[in-house]
Short mmCIF file of C-alpha atoms in Angstrom, two decimals:
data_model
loop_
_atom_site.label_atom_id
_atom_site.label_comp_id
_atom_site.label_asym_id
_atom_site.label_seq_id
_atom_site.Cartn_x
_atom_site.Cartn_y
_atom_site.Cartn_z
CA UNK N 928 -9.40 2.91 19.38
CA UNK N 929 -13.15 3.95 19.38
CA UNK N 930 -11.98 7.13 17.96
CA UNK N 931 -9.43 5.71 15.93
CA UNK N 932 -8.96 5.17 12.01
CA UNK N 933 -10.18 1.93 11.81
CA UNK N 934 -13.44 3.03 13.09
CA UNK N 935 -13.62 5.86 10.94
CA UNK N 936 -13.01 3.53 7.75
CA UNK N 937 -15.55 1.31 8.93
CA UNK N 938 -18.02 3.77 9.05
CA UNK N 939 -16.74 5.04 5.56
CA UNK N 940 -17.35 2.28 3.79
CA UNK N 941 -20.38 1.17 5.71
CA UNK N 942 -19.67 -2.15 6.98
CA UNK N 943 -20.78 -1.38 10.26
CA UNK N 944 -24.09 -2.85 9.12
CA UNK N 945 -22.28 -5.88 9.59
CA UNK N 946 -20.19 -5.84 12.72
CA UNK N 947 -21.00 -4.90 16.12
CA UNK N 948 -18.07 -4.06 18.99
CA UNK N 949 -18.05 -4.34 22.69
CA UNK N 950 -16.16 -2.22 24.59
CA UNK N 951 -12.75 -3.48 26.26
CA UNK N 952 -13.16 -3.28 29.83
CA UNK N 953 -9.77 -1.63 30.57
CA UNK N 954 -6.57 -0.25 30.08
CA UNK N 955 -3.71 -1.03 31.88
CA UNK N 956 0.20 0.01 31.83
CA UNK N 957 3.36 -2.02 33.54
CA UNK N 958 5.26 -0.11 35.59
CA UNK N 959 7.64 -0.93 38.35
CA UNK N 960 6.54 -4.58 38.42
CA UNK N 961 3.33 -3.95 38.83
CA UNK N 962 -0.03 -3.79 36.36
CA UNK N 963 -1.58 -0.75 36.97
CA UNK N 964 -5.51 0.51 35.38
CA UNK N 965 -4.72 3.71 33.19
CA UNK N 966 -6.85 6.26 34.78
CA UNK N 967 -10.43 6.58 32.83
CA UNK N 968 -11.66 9.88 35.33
CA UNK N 969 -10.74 12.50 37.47
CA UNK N 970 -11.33 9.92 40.68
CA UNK N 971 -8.94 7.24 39.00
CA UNK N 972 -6.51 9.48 38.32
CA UNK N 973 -6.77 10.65 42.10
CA UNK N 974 -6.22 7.26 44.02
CA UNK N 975 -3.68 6.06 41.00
CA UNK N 976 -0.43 4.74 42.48
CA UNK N 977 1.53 5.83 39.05
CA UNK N 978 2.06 8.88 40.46
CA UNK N 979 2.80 11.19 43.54
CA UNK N 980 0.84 13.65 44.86
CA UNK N 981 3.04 16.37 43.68
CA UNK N 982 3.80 14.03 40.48
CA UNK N 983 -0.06 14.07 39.74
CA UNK N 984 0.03 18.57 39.82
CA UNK N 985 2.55 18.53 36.80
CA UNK N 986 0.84 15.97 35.05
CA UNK N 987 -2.41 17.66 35.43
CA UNK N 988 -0.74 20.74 33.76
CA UNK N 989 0.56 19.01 31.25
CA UNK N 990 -2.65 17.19 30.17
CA UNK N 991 -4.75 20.65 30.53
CA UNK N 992 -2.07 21.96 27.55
CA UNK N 993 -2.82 18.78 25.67
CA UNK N 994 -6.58 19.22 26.17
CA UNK N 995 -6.69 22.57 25.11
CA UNK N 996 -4.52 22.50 22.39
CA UNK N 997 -5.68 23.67 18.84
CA UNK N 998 -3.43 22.82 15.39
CA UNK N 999 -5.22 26.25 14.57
CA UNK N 1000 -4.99 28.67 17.40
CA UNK N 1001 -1.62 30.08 17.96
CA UNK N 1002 -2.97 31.44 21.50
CA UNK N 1003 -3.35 27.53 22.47
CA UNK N 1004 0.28 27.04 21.85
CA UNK N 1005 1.97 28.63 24.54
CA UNK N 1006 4.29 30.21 22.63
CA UNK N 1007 5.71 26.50 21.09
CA UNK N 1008 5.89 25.58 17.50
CA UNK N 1009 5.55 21.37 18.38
CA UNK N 1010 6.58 20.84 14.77
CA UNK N 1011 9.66 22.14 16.22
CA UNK N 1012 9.67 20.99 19.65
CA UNK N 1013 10.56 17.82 20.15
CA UNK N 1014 8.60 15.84 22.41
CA UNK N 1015 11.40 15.74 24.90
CA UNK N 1016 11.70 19.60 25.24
CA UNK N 1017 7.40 19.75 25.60
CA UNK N 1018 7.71 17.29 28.65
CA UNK N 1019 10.86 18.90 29.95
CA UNK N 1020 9.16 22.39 30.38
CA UNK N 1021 5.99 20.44 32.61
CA UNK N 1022 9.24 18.93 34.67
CA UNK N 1023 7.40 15.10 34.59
CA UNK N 1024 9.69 12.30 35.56
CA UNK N 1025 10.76 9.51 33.45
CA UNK N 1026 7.63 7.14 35.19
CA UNK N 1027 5.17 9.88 33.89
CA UNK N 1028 7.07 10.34 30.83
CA UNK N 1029 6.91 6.05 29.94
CA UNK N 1030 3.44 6.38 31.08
CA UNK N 1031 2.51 9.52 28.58
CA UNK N 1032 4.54 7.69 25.66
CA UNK N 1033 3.52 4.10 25.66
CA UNK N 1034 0.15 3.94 27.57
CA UNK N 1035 -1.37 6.87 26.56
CA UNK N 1036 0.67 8.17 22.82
CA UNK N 1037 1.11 4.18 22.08
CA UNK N 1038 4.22 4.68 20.64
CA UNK N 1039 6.28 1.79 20.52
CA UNK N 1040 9.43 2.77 21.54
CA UNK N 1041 11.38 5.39 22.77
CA UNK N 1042 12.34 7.32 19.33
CA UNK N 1043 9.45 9.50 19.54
CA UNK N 1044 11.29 11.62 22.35
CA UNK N 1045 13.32 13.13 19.68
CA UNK N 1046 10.41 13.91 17.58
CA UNK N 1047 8.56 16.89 16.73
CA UNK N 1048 5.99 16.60 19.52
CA UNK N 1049 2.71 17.25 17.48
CA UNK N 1050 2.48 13.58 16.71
CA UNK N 1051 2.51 12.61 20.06
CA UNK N 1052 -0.02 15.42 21.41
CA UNK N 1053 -2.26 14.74 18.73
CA UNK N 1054 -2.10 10.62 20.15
CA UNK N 1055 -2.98 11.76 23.38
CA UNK N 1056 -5.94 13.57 22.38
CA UNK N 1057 -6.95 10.52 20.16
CA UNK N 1058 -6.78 8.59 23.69
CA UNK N 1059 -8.79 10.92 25.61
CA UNK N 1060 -12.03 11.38 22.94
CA UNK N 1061 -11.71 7.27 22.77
CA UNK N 1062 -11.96 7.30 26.00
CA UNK N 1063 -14.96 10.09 26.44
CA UNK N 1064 -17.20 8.47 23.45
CA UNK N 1065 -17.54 5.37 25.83
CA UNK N 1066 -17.21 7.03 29.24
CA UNK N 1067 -15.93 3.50 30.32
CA UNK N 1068 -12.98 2.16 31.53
CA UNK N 1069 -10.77 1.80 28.24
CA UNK N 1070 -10.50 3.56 24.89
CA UNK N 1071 -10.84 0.47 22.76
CA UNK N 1072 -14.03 -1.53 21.11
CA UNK N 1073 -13.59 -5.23 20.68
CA UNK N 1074 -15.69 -6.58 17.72
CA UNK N 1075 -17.79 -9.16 19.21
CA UNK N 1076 -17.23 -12.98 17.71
CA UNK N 1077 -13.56 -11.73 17.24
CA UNK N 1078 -11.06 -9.98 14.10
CA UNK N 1079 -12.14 -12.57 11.96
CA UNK N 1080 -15.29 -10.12 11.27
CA UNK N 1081 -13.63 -7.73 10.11
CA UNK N 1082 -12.58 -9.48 6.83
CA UNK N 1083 -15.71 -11.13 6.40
CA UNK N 1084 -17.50 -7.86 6.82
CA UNK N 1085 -15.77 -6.60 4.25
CA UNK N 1086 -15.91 -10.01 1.71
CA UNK N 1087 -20.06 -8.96 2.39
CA UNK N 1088 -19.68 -5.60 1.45
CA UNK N 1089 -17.51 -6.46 -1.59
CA UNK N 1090 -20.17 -9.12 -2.89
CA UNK N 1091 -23.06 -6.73 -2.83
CA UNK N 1092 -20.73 -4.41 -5.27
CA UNK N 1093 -19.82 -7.47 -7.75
CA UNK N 1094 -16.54 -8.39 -5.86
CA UNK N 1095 -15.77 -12.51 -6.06
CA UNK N 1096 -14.08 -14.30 -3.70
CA UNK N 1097 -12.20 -17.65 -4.31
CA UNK N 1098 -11.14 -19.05 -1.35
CA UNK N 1099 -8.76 -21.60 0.16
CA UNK N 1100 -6.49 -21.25 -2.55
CA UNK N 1101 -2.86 -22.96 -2.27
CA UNK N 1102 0.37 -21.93 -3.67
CA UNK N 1103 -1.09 -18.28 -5.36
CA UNK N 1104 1.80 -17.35 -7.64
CA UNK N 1105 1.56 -13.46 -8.96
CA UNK N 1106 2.55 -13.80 -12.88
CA UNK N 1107 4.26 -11.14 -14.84
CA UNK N 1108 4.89 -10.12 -18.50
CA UNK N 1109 7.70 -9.40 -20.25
CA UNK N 1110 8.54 -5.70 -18.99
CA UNK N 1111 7.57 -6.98 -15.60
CA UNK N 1112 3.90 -5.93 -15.03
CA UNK N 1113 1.86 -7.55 -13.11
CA UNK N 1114 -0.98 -10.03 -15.27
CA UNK N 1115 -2.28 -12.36 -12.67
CA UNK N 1116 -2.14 -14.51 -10.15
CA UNK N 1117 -2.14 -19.03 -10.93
CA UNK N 1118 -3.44 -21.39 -8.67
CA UNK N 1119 -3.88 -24.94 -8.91
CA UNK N 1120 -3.27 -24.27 -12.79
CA UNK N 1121 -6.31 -21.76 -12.86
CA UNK N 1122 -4.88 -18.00 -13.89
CA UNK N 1123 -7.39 -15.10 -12.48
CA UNK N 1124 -6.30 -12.15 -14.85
CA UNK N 1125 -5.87 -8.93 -13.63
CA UNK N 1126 -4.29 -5.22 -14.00
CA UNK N 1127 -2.94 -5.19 -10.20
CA UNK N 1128 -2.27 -7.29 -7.96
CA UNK N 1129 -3.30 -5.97 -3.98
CA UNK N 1130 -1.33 -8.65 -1.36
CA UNK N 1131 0.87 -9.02 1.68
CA UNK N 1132 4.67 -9.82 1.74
CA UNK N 1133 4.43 -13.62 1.73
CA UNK N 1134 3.05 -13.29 -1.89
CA UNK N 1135 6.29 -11.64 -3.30
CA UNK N 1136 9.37 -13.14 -1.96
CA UNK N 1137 11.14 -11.89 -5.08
CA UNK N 1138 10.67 -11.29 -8.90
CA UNK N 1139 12.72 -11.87 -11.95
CA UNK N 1140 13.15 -9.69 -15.01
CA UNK N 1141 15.32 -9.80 -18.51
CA UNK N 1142 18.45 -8.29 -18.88
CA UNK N 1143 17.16 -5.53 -21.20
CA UNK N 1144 15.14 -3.97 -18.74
CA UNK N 1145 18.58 -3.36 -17.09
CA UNK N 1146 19.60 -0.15 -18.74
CA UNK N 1147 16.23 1.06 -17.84
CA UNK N 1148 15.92 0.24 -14.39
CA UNK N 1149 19.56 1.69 -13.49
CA UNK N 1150 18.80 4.81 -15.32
CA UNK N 1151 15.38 5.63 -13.80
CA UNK N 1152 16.68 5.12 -10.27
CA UNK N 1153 19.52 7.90 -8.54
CA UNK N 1154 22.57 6.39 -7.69
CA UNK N 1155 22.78 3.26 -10.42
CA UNK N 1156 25.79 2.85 -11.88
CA UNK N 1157 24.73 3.15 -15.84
CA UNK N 1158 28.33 2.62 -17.29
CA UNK N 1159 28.23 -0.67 -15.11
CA UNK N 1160 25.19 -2.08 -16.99
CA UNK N 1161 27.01 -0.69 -20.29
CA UNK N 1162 30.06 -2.36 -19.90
CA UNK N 1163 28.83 -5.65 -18.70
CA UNK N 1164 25.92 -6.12 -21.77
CA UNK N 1165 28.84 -5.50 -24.23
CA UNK N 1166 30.83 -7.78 -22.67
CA UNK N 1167 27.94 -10.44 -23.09
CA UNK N 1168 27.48 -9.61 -26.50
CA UNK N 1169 31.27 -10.20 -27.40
CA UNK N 1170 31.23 -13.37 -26.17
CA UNK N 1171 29.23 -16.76 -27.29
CA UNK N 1172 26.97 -15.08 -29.49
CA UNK N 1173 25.62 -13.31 -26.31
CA UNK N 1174 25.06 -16.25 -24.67
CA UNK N 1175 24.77 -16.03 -20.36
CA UNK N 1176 28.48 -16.68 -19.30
CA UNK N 1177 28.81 -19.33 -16.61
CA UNK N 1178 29.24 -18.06 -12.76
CA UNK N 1179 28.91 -14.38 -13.83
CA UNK N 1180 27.50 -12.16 -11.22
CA UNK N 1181 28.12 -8.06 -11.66
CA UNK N 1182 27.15 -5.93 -9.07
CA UNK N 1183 25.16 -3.02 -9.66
CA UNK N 1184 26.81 -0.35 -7.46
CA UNK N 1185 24.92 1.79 -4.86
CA UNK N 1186 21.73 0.07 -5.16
CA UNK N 1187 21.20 -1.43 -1.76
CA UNK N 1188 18.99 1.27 -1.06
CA UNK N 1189 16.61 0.03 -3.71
CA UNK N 1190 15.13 -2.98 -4.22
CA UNK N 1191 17.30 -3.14 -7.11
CA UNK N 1192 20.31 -5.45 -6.54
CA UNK N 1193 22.16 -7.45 -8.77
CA UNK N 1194 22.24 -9.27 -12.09
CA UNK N 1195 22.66 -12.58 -12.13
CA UNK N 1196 23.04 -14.60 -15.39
CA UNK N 1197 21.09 -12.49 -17.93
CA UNK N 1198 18.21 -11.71 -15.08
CA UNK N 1199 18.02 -8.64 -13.59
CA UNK N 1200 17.21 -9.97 -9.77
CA UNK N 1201 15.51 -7.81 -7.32
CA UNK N 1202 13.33 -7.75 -4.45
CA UNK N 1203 9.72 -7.01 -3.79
CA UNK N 1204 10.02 -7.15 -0.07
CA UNK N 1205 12.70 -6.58 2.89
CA UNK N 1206 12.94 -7.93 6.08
CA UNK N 1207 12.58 -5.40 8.96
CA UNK N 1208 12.10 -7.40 12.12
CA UNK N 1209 10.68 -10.52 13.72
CA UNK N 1210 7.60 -10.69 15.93
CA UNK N 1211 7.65 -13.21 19.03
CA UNK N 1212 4.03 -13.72 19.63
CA UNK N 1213 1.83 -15.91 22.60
CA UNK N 1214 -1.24 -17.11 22.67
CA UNK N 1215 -2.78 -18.62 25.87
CA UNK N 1216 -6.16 -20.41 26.93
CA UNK N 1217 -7.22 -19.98 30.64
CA UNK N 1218 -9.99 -20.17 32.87
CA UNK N 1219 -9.79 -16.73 34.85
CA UNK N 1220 -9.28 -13.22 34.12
CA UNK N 1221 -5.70 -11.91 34.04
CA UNK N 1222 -4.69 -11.29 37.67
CA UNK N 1223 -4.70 -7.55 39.04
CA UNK N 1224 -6.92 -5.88 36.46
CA UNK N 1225 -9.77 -5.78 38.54
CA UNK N 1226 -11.38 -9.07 37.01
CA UNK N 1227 -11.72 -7.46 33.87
CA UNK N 1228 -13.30 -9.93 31.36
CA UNK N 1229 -11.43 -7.76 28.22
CA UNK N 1230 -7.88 -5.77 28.97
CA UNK N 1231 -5.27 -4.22 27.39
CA UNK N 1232 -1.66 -4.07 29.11
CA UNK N 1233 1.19 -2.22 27.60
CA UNK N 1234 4.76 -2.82 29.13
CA UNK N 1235 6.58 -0.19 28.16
CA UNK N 1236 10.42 -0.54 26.93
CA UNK N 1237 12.30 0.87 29.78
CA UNK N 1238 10.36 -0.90 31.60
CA UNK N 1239 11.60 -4.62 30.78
CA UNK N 1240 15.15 -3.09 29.33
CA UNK N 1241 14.16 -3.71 26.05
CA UNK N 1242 14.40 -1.83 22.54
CA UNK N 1243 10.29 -2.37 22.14
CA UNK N 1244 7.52 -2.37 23.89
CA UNK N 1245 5.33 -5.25 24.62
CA UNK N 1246 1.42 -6.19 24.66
CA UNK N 1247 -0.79 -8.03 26.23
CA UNK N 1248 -4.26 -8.48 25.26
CA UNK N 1249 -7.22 -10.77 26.66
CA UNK N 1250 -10.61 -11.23 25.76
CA UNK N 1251 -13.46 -13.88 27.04
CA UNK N 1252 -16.61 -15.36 26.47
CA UNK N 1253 -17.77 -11.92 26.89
CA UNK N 1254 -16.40 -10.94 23.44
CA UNK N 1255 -18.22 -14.61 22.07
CA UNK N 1256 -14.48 -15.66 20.85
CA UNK N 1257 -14.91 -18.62 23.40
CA UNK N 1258 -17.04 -21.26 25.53
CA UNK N 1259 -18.42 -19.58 28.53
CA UNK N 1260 -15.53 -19.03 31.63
CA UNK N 1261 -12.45 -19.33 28.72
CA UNK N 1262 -10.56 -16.40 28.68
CA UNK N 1263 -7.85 -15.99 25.43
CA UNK N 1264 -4.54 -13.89 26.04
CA UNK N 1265 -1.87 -12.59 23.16
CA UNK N 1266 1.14 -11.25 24.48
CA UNK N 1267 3.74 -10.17 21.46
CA UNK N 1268 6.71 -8.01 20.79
CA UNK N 1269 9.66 -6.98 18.56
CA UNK N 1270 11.70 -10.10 18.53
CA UNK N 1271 15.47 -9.01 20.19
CA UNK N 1272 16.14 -13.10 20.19
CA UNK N 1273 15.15 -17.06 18.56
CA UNK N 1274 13.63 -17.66 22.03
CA UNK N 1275 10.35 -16.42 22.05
CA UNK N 1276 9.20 -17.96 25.34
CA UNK N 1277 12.15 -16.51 27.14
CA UNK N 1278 11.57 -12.92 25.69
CA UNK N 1279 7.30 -13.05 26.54
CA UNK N 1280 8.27 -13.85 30.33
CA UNK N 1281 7.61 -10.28 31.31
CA UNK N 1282 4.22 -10.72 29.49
CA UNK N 1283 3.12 -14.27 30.38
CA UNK N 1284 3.59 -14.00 34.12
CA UNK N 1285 1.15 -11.54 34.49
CA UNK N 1286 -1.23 -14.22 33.12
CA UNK N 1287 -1.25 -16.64 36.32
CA UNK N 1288 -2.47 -20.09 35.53
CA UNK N 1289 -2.81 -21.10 31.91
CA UNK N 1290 -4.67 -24.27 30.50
CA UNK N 1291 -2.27 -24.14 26.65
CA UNK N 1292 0.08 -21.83 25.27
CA UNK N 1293 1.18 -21.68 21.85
CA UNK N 1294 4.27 -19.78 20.82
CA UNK N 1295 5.07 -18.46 16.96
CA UNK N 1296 7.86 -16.30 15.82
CA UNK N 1297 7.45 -14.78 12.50
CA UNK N 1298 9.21 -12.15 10.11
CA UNK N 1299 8.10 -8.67 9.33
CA UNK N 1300 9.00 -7.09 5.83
CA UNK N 1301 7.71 -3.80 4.51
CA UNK N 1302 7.47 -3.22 0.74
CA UNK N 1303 10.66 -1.69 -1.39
CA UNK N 1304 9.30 -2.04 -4.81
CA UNK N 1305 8.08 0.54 -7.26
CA UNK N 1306 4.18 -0.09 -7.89
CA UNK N 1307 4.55 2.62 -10.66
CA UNK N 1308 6.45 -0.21 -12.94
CA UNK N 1309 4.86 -3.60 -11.67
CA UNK N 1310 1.09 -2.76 -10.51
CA UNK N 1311 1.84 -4.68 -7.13
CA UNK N 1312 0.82 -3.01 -3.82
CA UNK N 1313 2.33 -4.79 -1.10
CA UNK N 1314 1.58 -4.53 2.51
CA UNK N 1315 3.39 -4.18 5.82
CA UNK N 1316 3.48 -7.60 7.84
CA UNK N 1317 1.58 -7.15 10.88
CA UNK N 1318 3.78 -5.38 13.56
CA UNK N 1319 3.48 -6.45 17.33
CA UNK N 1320 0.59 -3.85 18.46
CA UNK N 1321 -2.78 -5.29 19.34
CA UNK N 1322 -4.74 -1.62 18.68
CA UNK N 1323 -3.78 -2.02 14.57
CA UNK N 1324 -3.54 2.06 14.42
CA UNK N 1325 -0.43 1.38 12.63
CA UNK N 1326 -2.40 -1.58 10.16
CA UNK N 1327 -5.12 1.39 9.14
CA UNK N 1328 -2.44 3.74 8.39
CA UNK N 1329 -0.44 1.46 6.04
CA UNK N 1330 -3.99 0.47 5.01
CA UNK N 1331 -4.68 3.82 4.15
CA UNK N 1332 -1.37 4.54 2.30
CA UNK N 1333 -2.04 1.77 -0.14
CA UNK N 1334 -5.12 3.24 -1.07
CA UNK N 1335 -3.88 6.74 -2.05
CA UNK N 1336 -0.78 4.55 -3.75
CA UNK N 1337 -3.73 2.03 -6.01
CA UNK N 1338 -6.46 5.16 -6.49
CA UNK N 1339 -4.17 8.61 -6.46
CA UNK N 1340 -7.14 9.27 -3.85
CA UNK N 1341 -7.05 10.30 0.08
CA UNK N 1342 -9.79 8.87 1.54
CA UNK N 1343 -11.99 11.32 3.82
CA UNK N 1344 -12.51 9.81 7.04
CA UNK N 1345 -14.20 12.93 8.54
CA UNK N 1346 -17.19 11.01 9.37
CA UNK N 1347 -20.14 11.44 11.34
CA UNK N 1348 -18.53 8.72 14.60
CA UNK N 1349 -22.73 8.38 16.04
CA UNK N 1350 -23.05 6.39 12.45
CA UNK N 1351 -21.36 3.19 14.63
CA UNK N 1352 -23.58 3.82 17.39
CA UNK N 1353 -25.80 0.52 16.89
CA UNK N 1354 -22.46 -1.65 16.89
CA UNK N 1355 -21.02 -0.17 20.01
CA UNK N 1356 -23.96 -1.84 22.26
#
């Protein structure tokens, strides 16, 4: 999003200097079968087919409110408290229809399912106006930039930045293994039998499958989180200690009770076993090489499509996003597609159908599935900060956010992103 968080970071820390965008050439929503451009002005929205004549009057109400809408100005609120209102009583009072309402939602809030109806509405009127000043800074036909030679400058922007300040990068490392000490902090990470010391330890879930700690951390562990069952841990160390000189007793597993909301769970042997990460999904994901811009989207050489839920009669969303030689991510008349969603089923090409026939022709397609875990360990005791896996959105405002929360979580800081947007100016051409 040209307004977005990820643009404001990047103009925070300056690495614009390095990176220049393009913007996408449109934005498009599924609906009814059909791929249809997400109006960009007043004449689009007009001659749109996503809505009836009388359809378009409510809307038009509706997105006035939005427009007009200030956090701080009660008289903007029309007598509604939207951390209140849900965003299914907001929409009910404009009378929209469940077309305009998927469109609102998915195209225009990009929320990524339908659980946001039941939520206080703010969040989704404050996506909206996100949309709409994206939109405005580029007075184009989409509210998204593109860098140009592809997302692989946006790392390397930063590993230049981080150089200039004394950072050092060691790259193409196999097998990184995060060590720990004996009360479970964090020391380092080995590779290749070289240790790089360190206080904390910054990575994503495939880094920390799980950790291991002793026994007498037990006591601790069970006590400092709600719920644990301290008598348990009691009762099972004395036990221990009666027996063999305290050595581990064969096949003996005890159960710490009412943990499984922690990443506490279970002692095994004399180990206190836990883990760093927990599976929270699968993403199906699609790549495809062709030779022509994606059919119906005006011969767009960049796009975004969003296929909303109801739509498809799914539980998630799904995306489609292409990009060309335009973009310089490939030889001159390529185009590259990625269509991905929440994984529902093991048969990824079956589920990206819905996605993949809006392509047309296609030279290769490649398919991957992959987990998604989220973090459920306590950085306070092991200096790790663990990422999010990378969900199924192609606009990564959900990536900057969870970006952004590990940054207050490493520095106790919140970073200001009230920048000055004209700063990116020289990148946007």
């Amino acid at each position: 999003m040209a307004n977005g968080n990820l643009v404001r970071v990047l103009i925070h820390t300056d690495v614009t200097k390095y990176l220049y965008f393009k913007a996408v050439d449109g934005s498009f929503v599924y609906n009814k079968s059909k791929v249809h451009k997400v109006p960009s002005n007043d004449m689009e929205a007009l001659k749109s087919p996503l809505m009836g004549i009388f359809e378009k009057r409510r809307a038009r109400k509706f997105f006035i409110y939005v427009q007009d809408y200030n956090e701080n100005d009660p008289k903007t609120h029309d007598g509604m408290d939207l951390t209140r209102v849900t965003t299914r009583e907001l929409i009910a009072k404009f009378g929209l229809d469940d077309n305009t309402i998927d469109f609102i939602g998915h195209a225009l809030a990009l929320h990524r399912d339908d659980h946001y109806l039941n939520e206080p509405a703010l969040d989704t009127v404050k996506r909206m106006k996100l949309y709409a000043e994206s939109l405005a800074r580029f007075q184009g036909g989409s509210p998204y930039i593109y860098p140009l030679y592809g997302l692989g400058e946006l790392p390397q922007a930063f590993a230049r930045l981080s150089a200039v300040y004394g950072g050092t990068y060691m790259l193409n490392k196999p097998e990184c293994k995060v060590e720990f000490d004996e009360e479970g902090k964090v020391v380092g990470v080995t590779s290749e039998g070289e240790t790089a010391k360190c206080k904390k330890v910054v990575c994503d879930p495939s880094y920390l499958p799980g950790k291991q700690h002793k026994l007498q951390l037990c006591l601790q562990w069970l006590s400092a989180f709600h719920g644990g069952d301290l008598r348990l841990g009691l009762k099972w160390r004395r036990g221990i200690e009666r027996r063999n000189g305290g050595r581990r007793p064969r096949n003996r597993t005890v159960i710490c009770a009412n943990l499984e909301q922690n990443s506490y769970h279970y002692i095994k042997g004399i180990k206190l076993i836990f883990r760093a990460v927990r599976k929270v999904g699968r993403v199906a994901r699609a790549i495809a090489i062709m030779s022509h811009p994606i059919p119906s989207t005006n011969d767009s050489h960049s796009v975004q499509v969003i296929l909303p839920q109801k739509q498809l009669g799914r539980k998630s969303d799904m995306y489609l996003f292409c990009c060309s030689y335009t973009h310089n991510v490939a030889p001159k008349g390529k185009f590259i597609a990625f269509v991905s969603t929440e994984a529902e089923t093991d048969q990824p090409a079956i589920e990206l159908k819905p996605g993949i026939d809006l392509l047309g022709p296609v030279d290769e397609i490649f398919f991957d599935m992959y987990d998604r875990y989220e973090p459920v360990n306590e950085p306070s005791l092991d200096n790790c900060f663990i990422s999010t896996s990378y969900d199924p959105t192609t606009h990564f405002e959900s990536t900057v956010v969870d970006v952004l929360n590990m940054y207050t979580l490493i520095t106790g800081k919140v970073v200001d992103l009230s920048v000055d947007l004209s700063a990116a100016s020289a990148a946007e051409e």
